[in-house]
């Protein structure tokens, strides 16, 4: 279903660039140690559509991502283009978020430092660094671990938490970040990991953190 009237050439160029951007983000996630092997998921709405999504097929390591081996799947989780299939939890978490929030890009990881913070009883990101301050009022906290996502209901639940936030802290699970472009969303994901790492390291000193005032 078209959502805007772009020429066929413009749509084609946009799709190619989106594929390149997504493959680059997946490879950067390996470089920055944000990935967990073949698990976790990045998805992008295919330009010109609102019900088709690009992702890396399940089974490939993120370091293997290329613009050409990404697949397109629909709201039913069926592969429309490419070889392979979307992993079940990726479909169950990401598809409802794309549909309900209109986010073009959704990135979900179990990245080390953000997950370490989310393993704590009090997992709030404290505005004690300049990087952390950028996330003030941008994080939705999901304090109820719901297990592995095996139905669309889980994605709907998370989508309803997002509202006007960019980030979801998933307790005992990981983080999820949304955005309008691959570059914007990846930058948020990367900076979030740096902020979490800095906080966890500061907390390890067992000394009181100094929060930045409003």
Short mmCIF file of N, CA and C in Angstrom, two decimals, residues 34 105 107 111 131 134-135 138 165-167 175 177-195:
data_model
loop_
_atom_site.label_atom_id
_atom_site.label_comp_id
_atom_site.label_asym_id
_atom_site.label_seq_id
_atom_site.Cartn_x
_atom_site.Cartn_y
_atom_site.Cartn_z
N UNK A 34 27.21 -4.37 20.01
CA UNK A 34 25.82 -4.21 20.42
C UNK A 34 24.99 -5.44 20.06
N UNK A 105 11.78 2.97 11.79
CA UNK A 105 12.91 2.13 12.15
C UNK A 105 12.74 1.65 13.59
N UNK A 107 14.87 -0.81 16.41
CA UNK A 107 16.08 -1.57 16.73
C UNK A 107 15.97 -2.13 18.13
N UNK A 111 22.16 -5.46 24.19
CA UNK A 111 23.52 -4.91 24.31
C UNK A 111 23.96 -4.87 25.78
N UNK A 131 25.72 12.84 28.22
CA UNK A 131 25.08 11.93 27.28
C UNK A 131 23.76 11.42 27.82
N UNK A 134 20.59 13.64 27.52
CA UNK A 134 19.88 13.66 26.23
C UNK A 134 18.69 12.71 26.22
N UNK A 135 18.66 11.76 27.15
CA UNK A 135 17.58 10.77 27.19
C UNK A 135 16.51 11.10 28.23
N UNK A 138 12.79 10.63 27.54
CA UNK A 138 12.70 9.93 26.25
C UNK A 138 12.59 8.42 26.43
N UNK A 165 7.86 8.41 23.37
CA UNK A 165 9.24 8.10 23.75
C UNK A 165 10.01 7.53 22.57
N UNK A 166 11.33 7.54 22.67
CA UNK A 166 12.20 6.99 21.63
C UNK A 166 12.82 5.67 22.04
N UNK A 167 12.81 5.40 23.35
CA UNK A 167 13.53 4.25 23.90
C UNK A 167 12.63 3.50 24.87
N UNK A 175 16.91 -3.52 25.35
CA UNK A 175 16.38 -2.20 25.03
C UNK A 175 15.81 -2.21 23.61
N UNK A 177 14.78 0.79 20.53
CA UNK A 177 14.87 2.20 20.13
C UNK A 177 14.14 2.38 18.80
N UNK A 178 13.41 3.47 18.66
CA UNK A 178 12.70 3.75 17.42
C UNK A 178 13.15 5.09 16.86
N UNK A 179 12.91 5.30 15.56
CA UNK A 179 13.28 6.56 14.91
C UNK A 179 12.75 6.63 13.51
N UNK A 180 13.08 7.72 12.83
CA UNK A 180 12.59 7.96 11.48
C UNK A 180 13.57 7.49 10.41
N UNK A 181 14.85 7.48 10.74
CA UNK A 181 15.87 7.02 9.79
C UNK A 181 16.78 6.02 10.48
N UNK A 182 17.48 5.23 9.68
CA UNK A 182 18.43 4.27 10.24
C UNK A 182 19.53 5.00 11.00
N UNK A 183 20.05 6.08 10.41
CA UNK A 183 21.14 6.82 11.04
C UNK A 183 20.72 7.40 12.39
N UNK A 184 19.54 8.03 12.42
CA UNK A 184 19.05 8.63 13.65
C UNK A 184 18.85 7.57 14.74
N UNK A 185 18.25 6.46 14.37
CA UNK A 185 17.95 5.42 15.34
C UNK A 185 19.21 4.74 15.84
N UNK A 186 20.16 4.50 14.94
CA UNK A 186 21.40 3.86 15.37
C UNK A 186 22.19 4.78 16.30
N UNK A 187 22.19 6.07 16.00
CA UNK A 187 22.90 7.01 16.87
C UNK A 187 22.31 6.96 18.28
N UNK A 188 20.98 6.89 18.38
CA UNK A 188 20.34 6.80 19.68
C UNK A 188 20.76 5.52 20.41
N UNK A 189 20.76 4.41 19.67
CA UNK A 189 21.12 3.13 20.27
C UNK A 189 22.57 3.15 20.77
N UNK A 190 23.47 3.69 19.96
CA UNK A 190 24.89 3.76 20.32
C UNK A 190 25.10 4.65 21.54
N UNK A 191 24.51 5.85 21.52
CA UNK A 191 24.69 6.78 22.64
C UNK A 191 24.07 6.23 23.91
N UNK A 192 22.97 5.50 23.77
CA UNK A 192 22.33 4.89 24.94
C UNK A 192 23.27 3.90 25.60
N UNK A 193 23.94 3.08 24.80
CA UNK A 193 24.88 2.11 25.35
C UNK A 193 26.03 2.81 26.07
N UNK A 194 26.51 3.91 25.50
CA UNK A 194 27.60 4.65 26.15
C UNK A 194 27.14 5.23 27.49
N UNK A 195 25.93 5.76 27.52
CA UNK A 195 25.40 6.34 28.76
C UNK A 195 25.22 5.27 29.82
#
